Amino acid sequence: MALEITDANFEELVMNSDKPVMIDFWAVWCGPCRMIAPIVEEMSTEYEGKAVIGKVDVDNNQDVAMKYGIRNIPTVLFVKNGEVVDKQVGAAPKQAFIDKLEALL
C-alpha cells in the first residue's frame, strides 16, 4: 500500500529517503486522481524495497502542496536525493510512471 505522506512526515519519508520517491498529490473529489490511484497502489507493491511510493492528500496537507507549487491534480513528483527530478501532471498510463521511476533506480 502506498504510504500516506503528510506535512508532518514529508521531511522524514521523502527528503531523507535513500531510495527514489514517487509522490502522488491527489484529493478525494478529483476524478483523474481516482483513475491513477490503482496504478499508484500496484506500483507501491511492485517497487517495495526499491523505491518509496506515497500519496499526499492536498486538502489535508497544503504546506507541502504549496511548497512544490502543486496547482493541478493529480501531480506525481519523482524525488531523488531530496531533489525533484521529474514530474507528471494529470492522469497517464501506468507505463509513463514506470518509465520515470525506472530512470531513477
mmCIF file of N, CA, C and O in Angstrom:
data_model
loop_
_atom_site.group_PDB
_atom_site.id
_atom_site.type_symbol
_atom_site.label_atom_id
_atom_site.label_comp_id
_atom_site.label_asym_id
_atom_site.label_seq_id
_atom_site.Cartn_x
_atom_site.Cartn_y
_atom_site.Cartn_z
ATOM 1 N N MET A 1 0.834 -1.192 0.000
ATOM 2 C CA MET A 1 0.000 0.000 0.000
ATOM 3 C C MET A 1 0.878 1.255 0.000
ATOM 4 O O MET A 1 1.903 1.310 0.663
ATOM 5 N N ALA A 2 0.465 2.245 -0.750
ATOM 6 C CA ALA A 2 1.228 3.494 -0.822
ATOM 7 C C ALA A 2 1.232 4.170 0.553
ATOM 8 O O ALA A 2 0.239 4.138 1.284
ATOM 9 N N LEU A 3 2.354 4.780 0.896
ATOM 10 C CA LEU A 3 2.479 5.485 2.170
ATOM 11 C C LEU A 3 1.638 6.749 2.167
ATOM 12 O O LEU A 3 1.543 7.429 1.145
ATOM 13 N N GLU A 4 1.071 7.073 3.311
ATOM 14 C CA GLU A 4 0.381 8.348 3.447
ATOM 15 C C GLU A 4 1.425 9.376 3.878
ATOM 16 O O GLU A 4 1.974 9.301 4.973
ATOM 17 N N ILE A 5 1.702 10.297 2.980
ATOM 18 C CA ILE A 5 2.696 11.335 3.264
ATOM 19 C C ILE A 5 1.950 12.603 3.668
ATOM 20 O O ILE A 5 0.993 13.007 3.002
ATOM 21 N N THR A 6 2.400 13.210 4.760
ATOM 22 C CA THR A 6 1.733 14.397 5.304
ATOM 23 C C THR A 6 2.738 15.531 5.461
ATOM 24 O O THR A 6 3.948 15.338 5.309
ATOM 25 N N ASP A 7 2.210 16.710 5.791
ATOM 26 C CA ASP A 7 3.101 17.836 6.091
ATOM 27 C C ASP A 7 4.079 17.441 7.193
ATOM 28 O O ASP A 7 5.256 17.811 7.156
ATOM 29 N N ALA A 8 3.596 16.661 8.172
ATOM 30 C CA ALA A 8 4.403 16.316 9.341
ATOM 31 C C ALA A 8 5.517 15.313 9.032
ATOM 32 O O ALA A 8 6.614 15.417 9.578
ATOM 33 N N ASN A 9 5.258 14.335 8.143
ATOM 34 C CA ASN A 9 6.279 13.303 7.905
ATOM 35 C C ASN A 9 7.000 13.443 6.565
ATOM 36 O O ASN A 9 7.821 12.606 6.211
ATOM 37 N N PHE A 10 6.710 14.502 5.816
ATOM 38 C CA PHE A 10 7.286 14.684 4.482
ATOM 39 C C PHE A 10 8.816 14.676 4.517
ATOM 40 O O PHE A 10 9.462 13.988 3.735
ATOM 41 N N GLU A 11 9.384 15.448 5.426
ATOM 42 C CA GLU A 11 10.850 15.549 5.531
ATOM 43 C C GLU A 11 11.472 14.169 5.739
ATOM 44 O O GLU A 11 12.405 13.778 5.045
ATOM 45 N N GLU A 12 10.926 13.434 6.688
ATOM 46 C CA GLU A 12 11.468 12.120 7.035
ATOM 47 C C GLU A 12 11.301 11.113 5.895
ATOM 48 O O GLU A 12 12.247 10.426 5.510
ATOM 49 N N LEU A 13 10.094 11.018 5.324
ATOM 50 C CA LEU A 13 9.810 9.974 4.332
ATOM 51 C C LEU A 13 10.328 10.300 2.937
ATOM 52 O O LEU A 13 10.644 9.393 2.167
ATOM 53 N N VAL A 14 10.383 11.584 2.591
ATOM 54 C CA VAL A 14 10.755 11.967 1.222
ATOM 55 C C VAL A 14 12.167 12.539 1.151
ATOM 56 O O VAL A 14 13.027 12.014 0.453
ATOM 57 N N MET A 15 12.412 13.605 1.882
ATOM 58 C CA MET A 15 13.687 14.309 1.755
ATOM 59 C C MET A 15 14.862 13.490 2.298
ATOM 60 O O MET A 15 15.976 13.588 1.799
ATOM 61 N N ASN A 16 14.613 12.664 3.308
ATOM 62 C CA ASN A 16 15.688 11.874 3.907
ATOM 63 C C ASN A 16 15.752 10.446 3.372
ATOM 64 O O ASN A 16 16.512 9.636 3.884
ATOM 65 N N SER A 17 14.969 10.137 2.336
ATOM 66 C CA SER A 17 14.940 8.776 1.806
ATOM 67 C C SER A 17 16.218 8.462 1.032
ATOM 68 O O SER A 17 16.723 9.300 0.277
ATOM 69 N N ASP A 18 16.731 7.250 1.229
ATOM 70 C CA ASP A 18 17.903 6.821 0.460
ATOM 71 C C ASP A 18 17.474 6.115 -0.832
ATOM 72 O O ASP A 18 18.301 5.660 -1.607
ATOM 73 N N LYS A 19 16.162 6.050 -1.067
ATOM 74 C CA LYS A 19 15.622 5.458 -2.296
ATOM 75 C C LYS A 19 14.877 6.535 -3.080
ATOM 76 O O LYS A 19 14.447 7.532 -2.507
ATOM 77 N N PRO A 20 14.703 6.330 -4.387
ATOM 78 C CA PRO A 20 13.864 7.265 -5.150
ATOM 79 C C PRO A 20 12.440 7.268 -4.583
ATOM 80 O O PRO A 20 11.976 6.252 -4.064
ATOM 81 N N VAL A 21 11.765 8.414 -4.700
ATOM 82 C CA VAL A 21 10.419 8.563 -4.155
ATOM 83 C C VAL A 21 9.468 9.028 -5.263
ATOM 84 O O VAL A 21 9.799 9.944 -6.021
ATOM 85 N N MET A 22 8.311 8.388 -5.338
ATOM 86 C CA MET A 22 7.242 8.809 -6.250
ATOM 87 C C MET A 22 6.084 9.257 -5.372
ATOM 88 O O MET A 22 5.597 8.485 -4.542
ATOM 89 N N ILE A 23 5.655 10.520 -5.515
ATOM 90 C CA ILE A 23 4.607 11.081 -4.671
ATOM 91 C C ILE A 23 3.431 11.506 -5.527
ATOM 92 O O ILE A 23 3.571 12.354 -6.408
ATOM 93 N N ASP A 24 2.277 10.953 -5.229
ATOM 94 C CA ASP A 24 1.032 11.298 -5.908
ATOM 95 C C ASP A 24 0.301 12.354 -5.079
ATOM 96 O O ASP A 24 -0.124 12.073 -3.964
ATOM 97 N N PHE A 25 0.182 13.567 -5.628
ATOM 98 C CA PHE A 25 -0.609 14.623 -4.987
ATOM 99 C C PHE A 25 -2.034 14.486 -5.518
ATOM 100 O O PHE A 25 -2.256 14.582 -6.725
ATOM 101 N N TRP A 26 -2.998 14.271 -4.617
ATOM 102 C CA TRP A 26 -4.358 13.937 -5.015
ATOM 103 C C TRP A 26 -5.371 14.544 -4.055
ATOM 104 O O TRP A 26 -5.005 15.145 -3.049
ATOM 105 N N ALA A 27 -6.670 14.363 -4.375
ATOM 106 C CA ALA A 27 -7.767 14.747 -3.477
ATOM 107 C C ALA A 27 -8.935 13.792 -3.706
ATOM 108 O O ALA A 27 -9.088 13.245 -4.799
ATOM 109 N N VAL A 28 -9.746 13.623 -2.692
ATOM 110 C CA VAL A 28 -10.878 12.694 -2.731
ATOM 111 C C VAL A 28 -11.842 13.044 -3.871
ATOM 112 O O VAL A 28 -12.370 12.156 -4.536
ATOM 113 N N TRP A 29 -12.055 14.333 -4.121
ATOM 114 C CA TRP A 29 -13.055 14.782 -5.088
ATOM 115 C C TRP A 29 -12.543 14.793 -6.529
ATOM 116 O O TRP A 29 -13.273 15.145 -7.445
ATOM 117 N N CYS A 30 -11.296 14.391 -6.751
ATOM 118 C CA CYS A 30 -10.648 14.507 -8.074
ATOM 119 C C CYS A 30 -10.822 13.221 -8.885
ATOM 120 O O CYS A 30 -10.272 12.184 -8.523
ATOM 121 N N GLY A 31 -11.582 13.297 -9.986
ATOM 122 C CA GLY A 31 -11.824 12.138 -10.845
ATOM 123 C C GLY A 31 -10.557 11.518 -11.422
ATOM 124 O O GLY A 31 -10.328 10.314 -11.296
ATOM 125 N N PRO A 32 -9.695 12.319 -12.077
ATOM 126 C CA PRO A 32 -8.448 11.755 -12.621
ATOM 127 C C PRO A 32 -7.554 11.151 -11.539
ATOM 128 O O PRO A 32 -6.825 10.196 -11.801
ATOM 129 N N CYS A 33 -7.628 11.681 -10.303
ATOM 130 C CA CYS A 33 -6.851 11.107 -9.191
ATOM 131 C C CYS A 33 -7.327 9.686 -8.918
ATOM 132 O O CYS A 33 -6.511 8.791 -8.671
ATOM 133 N N ARG A 34 -8.641 9.493 -8.971
ATOM 134 C CA ARG A 34 -9.187 8.155 -8.746
ATOM 135 C C ARG A 34 -8.791 7.208 -9.878
ATOM 136 O O ARG A 34 -8.644 6.005 -9.658
ATOM 137 N N MET A 35 -8.608 7.754 -11.074
ATOM 138 C CA MET A 35 -8.199 6.919 -12.211
ATOM 139 C C MET A 35 -6.791 6.355 -12.015
ATOM 140 O O MET A 35 -6.535 5.210 -12.358
ATOM 141 N N ILE A 36 -5.872 7.156 -11.473
ATOM 142 C CA ILE A 36 -4.494 6.671 -11.321
ATOM 143 C C ILE A 36 -4.238 6.004 -9.979
ATOM 144 O O ILE A 36 -3.200 5.389 -9.793
ATOM 145 N N ALA A 37 -5.180 6.096 -9.038
ATOM 146 C CA ALA A 37 -4.988 5.505 -7.704
ATOM 147 C C ALA A 37 -4.626 4.018 -7.766
ATOM 148 O O ALA A 37 -3.689 3.587 -7.080
ATOM 149 N N PRO A 38 -5.314 3.196 -8.591
ATOM 150 C CA PRO A 38 -4.926 1.776 -8.648
ATOM 151 C C PRO A 38 -3.505 1.572 -9.177
ATOM 152 O O PRO A 38 -2.802 0.662 -8.746
ATOM 153 N N ILE A 39 -3.069 2.434 -10.085
ATOM 154 C CA ILE A 39 -1.704 2.356 -10.629
ATOM 155 C C ILE A 39 -0.696 2.617 -9.510
ATOM 156 O O ILE A 39 0.285 1.889 -9.356
ATOM 157 N N VAL A 40 -0.954 3.663 -8.726
ATOM 158 C CA VAL A 40 -0.056 4.021 -7.626
ATOM 159 C C VAL A 40 0.013 2.873 -6.619
ATOM 160 O O VAL A 40 1.105 2.502 -6.156
ATOM 161 N N GLU A 41 -1.132 2.264 -6.311
ATOM 162 C CA GLU A 41 -1.160 1.147 -5.367
ATOM 163 C C GLU A 41 -0.384 -0.061 -5.907
ATOM 164 O O GLU A 41 0.387 -0.682 -5.184
ATOM 165 N N GLU A 42 -0.595 -0.381 -7.195
ATOM 166 C CA GLU A 42 0.127 -1.505 -7.805
ATOM 167 C C GLU A 42 1.634 -1.263 -7.750
ATOM 168 O O GLU A 42 2.407 -2.155 -7.399
ATOM 169 N N MET A 43 2.039 -0.054 -8.091
ATOM 170 C CA MET A 43 3.468 0.256 -8.111
ATOM 171 C C MET A 43 4.068 0.220 -6.709
ATOM 172 O O MET A 43 5.231 -0.141 -6.544
ATOM 173 N N SER A 44 3.283 0.576 -5.691
ATOM 174 C CA SER A 44 3.815 0.538 -4.320
ATOM 175 C C SER A 44 4.176 -0.894 -3.944
ATOM 176 O O SER A 44 5.144 -1.123 -3.225
ATOM 177 N N THR A 45 3.415 -1.858 -4.451
ATOM 178 C CA THR A 45 3.723 -3.270 -4.197
ATOM 179 C C THR A 45 4.892 -3.728 -5.061
ATOM 180 O O THR A 45 5.826 -4.369 -4.585
ATOM 181 N N GLU A 46 4.851 -3.379 -6.340
ATOM 182 C CA GLU A 46 5.873 -3.835 -7.284
ATOM 183 C C GLU A 46 7.261 -3.280 -6.965
ATOM 184 O O GLU A 46 8.269 -3.930 -7.241
ATOM 185 N N TYR A 47 7.322 -2.068 -6.411
ATOM 186 C CA TYR A 47 8.618 -1.427 -6.148
ATOM 187 C C TYR A 47 8.994 -1.441 -4.670
ATOM 188 O O TYR A 47 9.915 -0.734 -4.261
ATOM 189 N N GLU A 48 8.298 -2.248 -3.876
ATOM 190 C CA GLU A 48 8.601 -2.341 -2.447
ATOM 191 C C GLU A 48 10.064 -2.731 -2.249
ATOM 192 O O GLU A 48 10.567 -3.659 -2.877
ATOM 193 N N GLY A 49 10.766 -1.961 -1.425
ATOM 194 C CA GLY A 49 12.174 -2.222 -1.178
ATOM 195 C C GLY A 49 13.108 -1.537 -2.164
ATOM 196 O O GLY A 49 14.299 -1.398 -1.912
ATOM 197 N N LYS A 50 12.560 -1.090 -3.312
ATOM 198 C CA LYS A 50 13.390 -0.423 -4.334
ATOM 199 C C LYS A 50 13.133 1.074 -4.389
ATOM 200 O O LYS A 50 14.020 1.844 -4.742
ATOM 201 N N ALA A 51 11.889 1.477 -4.074
ATOM 202 C CA ALA A 51 11.509 2.883 -4.131
ATOM 203 C C ALA A 51 10.417 3.136 -3.095
ATOM 204 O O ALA A 51 9.754 2.204 -2.642
ATOM 205 N N VAL A 52 10.231 4.394 -2.733
ATOM 206 C CA VAL A 52 9.167 4.794 -1.825
ATOM 207 C C VAL A 52 8.038 5.358 -2.685
ATOM 208 O O VAL A 52 8.255 6.264 -3.492
ATOM 209 N N ILE A 53 6.842 4.798 -2.530
ATOM 210 C CA ILE A 53 5.678 5.274 -3.272
ATOM 211 C C ILE A 53 4.690 5.806 -2.249
ATOM 212 O O ILE A 53 4.291 5.081 -1.328
ATOM 213 N N GLY A 54 4.318 7.082 -2.393
ATOM 214 C CA GLY A 54 3.422 7.685 -1.417
ATOM 215 C C GLY A 54 2.398 8.598 -2.045
ATOM 216 O O GLY A 54 2.470 8.923 -3.229
ATOM 217 N N LYS A 55 1.438 8.999 -1.209
ATOM 218 C CA LYS A 55 0.352 9.866 -1.644
ATOM 219 C C LYS A 55 0.219 11.024 -0.660
ATOM 220 O O LYS A 55 0.313 10.820 0.538
ATOM 221 N N VAL A 56 -0.023 12.219 -1.200
ATOM 222 C CA VAL A 56 -0.273 13.397 -0.373
ATOM 223 C C VAL A 56 -1.667 13.912 -0.704
ATOM 224 O O VAL A 56 -1.940 14.299 -1.846
ATOM 225 N N ASP A 57 -2.560 13.908 0.284
ATOM 226 C CA ASP A 57 -3.899 14.484 0.130
ATOM 227 C C ASP A 57 -3.741 16.005 0.222
ATOM 228 O O ASP A 57 -3.437 16.534 1.286
ATOM 229 N N VAL A 58 -3.940 16.702 -0.899
ATOM 230 C CA VAL A 58 -3.663 18.142 -0.932
ATOM 231 C C VAL A 58 -4.629 18.950 -0.072
ATOM 232 O O VAL A 58 -4.291 20.049 0.378
ATOM 233 N N ASP A 59 -5.821 18.417 0.174
ATOM 234 C CA ASP A 59 -6.770 19.136 1.031
ATOM 235 C C ASP A 59 -6.311 19.156 2.480
ATOM 236 O O ASP A 59 -6.567 20.110 3.210
ATOM 237 N N ASN A 60 -5.641 18.092 2.917
ATOM 238 C CA ASN A 60 -5.214 17.975 4.310
ATOM 239 C C ASN A 60 -3.755 18.346 4.535
ATOM 240 O O ASN A 60 -3.311 18.428 5.678
ATOM 241 N N ASN A 61 -2.990 18.544 3.468
ATOM 242 C CA ASN A 61 -1.546 18.816 3.578
ATOM 243 C C ASN A 61 -1.151 19.938 2.626
ATOM 244 O O ASN A 61 -0.378 19.742 1.697
ATOM 245 N N GLN A 62 -1.682 21.109 2.897
ATOM 246 C CA GLN A 62 -1.487 22.233 1.979
ATOM 247 C C GLN A 62 -0.078 22.803 2.000
ATOM 248 O O GLN A 62 0.371 23.376 1.012
ATOM 249 N N ASP A 63 0.649 22.637 3.102
ATOM 250 C CA ASP A 63 2.011 23.175 3.174
ATOM 251 C C ASP A 63 2.914 22.542 2.128
ATOM 252 O O ASP A 63 3.620 23.233 1.400
ATOM 253 N N VAL A 64 2.889 21.222 2.049
ATOM 254 C CA VAL A 64 3.728 20.509 1.086
ATOM 255 C C VAL A 64 3.286 20.849 -0.334
ATOM 256 O O VAL A 64 4.111 21.111 -1.208
ATOM 257 N N ALA A 65 1.973 20.859 -0.569
ATOM 258 C CA ALA A 65 1.450 21.170 -1.900
ATOM 259 C C ALA A 65 1.883 22.575 -2.338
ATOM 260 O O ALA A 65 2.305 22.770 -3.476
ATOM 261 N N MET A 66 1.821 23.537 -1.421
ATOM 262 C CA MET A 66 2.230 24.902 -1.764
ATOM 263 C C MET A 66 3.736 24.982 -1.995
ATOM 264 O O MET A 66 4.191 25.645 -2.924
ATOM 265 N N LYS A 67 4.508 24.302 -1.165
ATOM 266 C CA LYS A 67 5.967 24.332 -1.293
ATOM 267 C C LYS A 67 6.413 23.884 -2.677
ATOM 268 O O LYS A 67 7.362 24.422 -3.241
ATOM 269 N N TYR A 68 5.710 22.895 -3.236
ATOM 270 C CA TYR A 68 6.099 22.361 -4.543
ATOM 271 C C TYR A 68 5.240 22.892 -5.682
ATOM 272 O O TYR A 68 5.312 22.396 -6.806
ATOM 273 N N GLY A 69 4.443 23.928 -5.407
ATOM 274 C CA GLY A 69 3.679 24.590 -6.460
ATOM 275 C C GLY A 69 2.669 23.690 -7.148
ATOM 276 O O GLY A 69 2.448 23.805 -8.352
ATOM 277 N N ILE A 70 2.047 22.804 -6.382
ATOM 278 C CA ILE A 70 1.057 21.901 -6.962
ATOM 279 C C ILE A 70 -0.216 22.702 -7.233
ATOM 280 O O ILE A 70 -0.886 23.152 -6.316
ATOM 281 N N ARG A 71 -0.518 22.908 -8.515
ATOM 282 C CA ARG A 71 -1.697 23.670 -8.897
ATOM 283 C C ARG A 71 -2.769 22.789 -9.537
ATOM 284 O O ARG A 71 -3.940 23.117 -9.519
ATOM 285 N N ASN A 72 -2.346 21.722 -10.158
ATOM 286 C CA ASN A 72 -3.269 20.781 -10.797
ATOM 287 C C ASN A 72 -3.049 19.404 -10.190
ATOM 288 O O ASN A 72 -1.914 19.043 -9.900
ATOM 289 N N ILE A 73 -4.143 18.677 -10.033
ATOM 290 C CA ILE A 73 -4.002 17.306 -9.540
ATOM 291 C C ILE A 73 -4.730 16.375 -10.496
ATOM 292 O O ILE A 73 -5.685 16.798 -11.149
ATOM 293 N N PRO A 74 -4.280 15.158 -10.641
ATOM 294 C CA PRO A 74 -3.120 14.625 -9.944
ATOM 295 C C PRO A 74 -1.810 15.182 -10.509
ATOM 296 O O PRO A 74 -1.698 15.404 -11.704
ATOM 297 N N THR A 75 -0.861 15.413 -9.618
ATOM 298 C CA THR A 75 0.520 15.686 -10.000
ATOM 299 C C THR A 75 1.369 14.661 -9.264
ATOM 300 O O THR A 75 1.200 14.468 -8.058
ATOM 301 N N VAL A 76 2.233 13.990 -10.004
ATOM 302 C CA VAL A 76 3.122 12.996 -9.413
ATOM 303 C C VAL A 76 4.544 13.523 -9.524
ATOM 304 O O VAL A 76 5.017 13.807 -10.627
ATOM 305 N N LEU A 77 5.201 13.684 -8.369
ATOM 306 C CA LEU A 77 6.592 14.134 -8.345
ATOM 307 C C LEU A 77 7.509 12.938 -8.147
ATOM 308 O O LEU A 77 7.173 11.999 -7.425
ATOM 309 N N PHE A 78 8.673 13.008 -8.768
ATOM 310 C CA PHE A 78 9.702 11.982 -8.612
ATOM 311 C C PHE A 78 10.896 12.660 -7.963
ATOM 312 O O PHE A 78 11.437 13.626 -8.499
ATOM 313 N N VAL A 79 11.292 12.164 -6.794
ATOM 314 C CA VAL A 79 12.323 12.793 -5.974
ATOM 315 C C VAL A 79 13.482 11.821 -5.790
ATOM 316 O O VAL A 79 13.271 10.636 -5.499
ATOM 317 N N LYS A 80 14.686 12.329 -5.976
ATOM 318 C CA LYS A 80 15.878 11.527 -5.700
ATOM 319 C C LYS A 80 16.867 12.398 -4.943
ATOM 320 O O LYS A 80 17.132 13.535 -5.335
ATOM 321 N N ASN A 81 17.390 11.869 -3.852
ATOM 322 C CA ASN A 81 18.341 12.598 -3.003
ATOM 323 C C ASN A 81 17.801 13.968 -2.585
ATOM 324 O O ASN A 81 18.530 14.951 -2.567
ATOM 325 N N GLY A 82 16.506 14.023 -2.272
ATOM 326 C CA GLY A 82 15.905 15.263 -1.784
ATOM 327 C C GLY A 82 15.608 16.296 -2.852
ATOM 328 O O GLY A 82 15.178 17.399 -2.538
ATOM 329 N N GLU A 83 15.809 15.962 -4.128
ATOM 330 C CA GLU A 83 15.565 16.896 -5.225
ATOM 331 C C GLU A 83 14.460 16.361 -6.132
ATOM 332 O O GLU A 83 14.462 15.180 -6.484
ATOM 333 N N VAL A 84 13.530 17.247 -6.531
ATOM 334 C CA VAL A 84 12.524 16.852 -7.514
ATOM 335 C C VAL A 84 13.225 16.771 -8.867
ATOM 336 O O VAL A 84 13.798 17.745 -9.347
ATOM 337 N N VAL A 85 13.220 15.581 -9.466
ATOM 338 C CA VAL A 85 13.945 15.379 -10.720
ATOM 339 C C VAL A 85 13.018 15.157 -11.913
ATOM 340 O O VAL A 85 13.454 15.227 -13.062
ATOM 341 N N ASP A 86 11.738 14.902 -11.650
ATOM 342 C CA ASP A 86 10.794 14.697 -12.750
ATOM 343 C C ASP A 86 9.388 14.844 -12.198
ATOM 344 O O ASP A 86 9.181 14.790 -10.981
ATOM 345 N N LYS A 87 8.410 15.048 -13.105
ATOM 346 C CA LYS A 87 7.024 15.079 -12.652
ATOM 347 C C LYS A 87 6.093 14.738 -13.794
ATOM 348 O O LYS A 87 6.459 14.841 -14.969
ATOM 349 N N GLN A 88 4.906 14.310 -13.415
ATOM 350 C CA GLN A 88 3.834 14.010 -14.361
ATOM 351 C C GLN A 88 2.603 14.743 -13.868
ATOM 352 O O GLN A 88 2.147 14.495 -12.753
ATOM 353 N N VAL A 89 2.079 15.658 -14.688
ATOM 354 C CA VAL A 89 0.864 16.377 -14.318
ATOM 355 C C VAL A 89 -0.297 15.769 -15.093
ATOM 356 O O VAL A 89 -0.225 15.634 -16.310
ATOM 357 N N GLY A 90 -1.334 15.385 -14.368
ATOM 358 C CA GLY A 90 -2.503 14.776 -14.997
ATOM 359 C C GLY A 90 -2.384 13.261 -15.033
ATOM 360 O O GLY A 90 -1.322 12.702 -14.800
ATOM 361 N N ALA A 91 -3.506 12.624 -15.330
ATOM 362 C CA ALA A 91 -3.534 11.167 -15.413
ATOM 363 C C ALA A 91 -2.698 10.718 -16.605
ATOM 364 O O ALA A 91 -2.604 11.415 -17.619
ATOM 365 N N ALA A 92 -2.078 9.551 -16.467
ATOM 366 C CA ALA A 92 -1.236 8.994 -17.527
ATOM 367 C C ALA A 92 -1.288 7.474 -17.406
ATOM 368 O O ALA A 92 -1.651 6.939 -16.359
ATOM 369 N N PRO A 93 -0.903 6.768 -18.478
ATOM 370 C CA PRO A 93 -0.864 5.311 -18.382
ATOM 371 C C PRO A 93 0.223 4.851 -17.404
ATOM 372 O O PRO A 93 1.199 5.570 -17.165
ATOM 373 N N LYS A 94 0.050 3.657 -16.872
ATOM 374 C CA LYS A 94 0.997 3.118 -15.895
ATOM 375 C C LYS A 94 2.429 3.149 -16.416
ATOM 376 O O LYS A 94 3.356 3.470 -15.677
ATOM 377 N N GLN A 95 2.609 2.837 -17.686
ATOM 378 C CA GLN A 95 3.967 2.778 -18.242
ATOM 379 C C GLN A 95 4.699 4.114 -18.121
ATOM 380 O O GLN A 95 5.910 4.144 -17.927
ATOM 381 N N ALA A 96 3.973 5.222 -18.208
ATOM 382 C CA ALA A 96 4.599 6.548 -18.077
ATOM 383 C C ALA A 96 5.227 6.700 -16.688
ATOM 384 O O ALA A 96 6.346 7.218 -16.551
ATOM 385 N N PHE A 97 4.515 6.249 -15.656
ATOM 386 C CA PHE A 97 5.032 6.332 -14.287
ATOM 387 C C PHE A 97 6.216 5.371 -14.102
ATOM 388 O O PHE A 97 7.205 5.712 -13.469
ATOM 389 N N ILE A 98 6.074 4.167 -14.656
ATOM 390 C CA ILE A 98 7.151 3.171 -14.557
ATOM 391 C C ILE A 98 8.432 3.707 -15.204
ATOM 392 O O ILE A 98 9.511 3.613 -14.629
ATOM 393 N N ASP A 99 8.307 4.279 -16.398
ATOM 394 C CA ASP A 99 9.483 4.789 -17.114
ATOM 395 C C ASP A 99 10.197 5.872 -16.298
ATOM 396 O O ASP A 99 11.423 5.870 -16.202
ATOM 397 N N LYS A 100 9.432 6.778 -15.711
ATOM 398 C CA LYS A 100 10.031 7.860 -14.937
ATOM 399 C C LYS A 100 10.721 7.317 -13.673
ATOM 400 O O LYS A 100 11.802 7.760 -13.307
ATOM 401 N N LEU A 101 10.068 6.351 -13.010
ATOM 402 C CA LEU A 101 10.651 5.787 -11.797
ATOM 403 C C LEU A 101 11.869 4.924 -12.117
ATOM 404 O O LEU A 101 12.892 5.014 -11.430
ATOM 405 N N GLU A 102 11.779 4.122 -13.159
ATOM 406 C CA GLU A 102 12.896 3.261 -13.546
ATOM 407 C C GLU A 102 14.151 4.080 -13.856
ATOM 408 O O GLU A 102 15.268 3.649 -13.581
ATOM 409 N N ALA A 103 13.966 5.268 -14.403
ATOM 410 C CA ALA A 103 15.109 6.132 -14.739
ATOM 411 C C ALA A 103 15.879 6.560 -13.490
ATOM 412 O O ALA A 103 17.054 6.945 -13.579
ATOM 413 N N LEU A 104 15.243 6.475 -12.319
ATOM 414 C CA LEU A 104 15.888 6.891 -11.066
ATOM 415 C C LEU A 104 16.515 5.732 -10.301
ATOM 416 O O LEU A 104 17.221 5.952 -9.333
ATOM 417 N N LEU A 105 16.222 4.505 -10.707
ATOM 418 C CA LEU A 105 16.724 3.344 -9.971
ATOM 419 C C LEU A 105 18.139 2.981 -10.375
ATOM 420 O O LEU A 105 18.596 3.274 -11.433
#
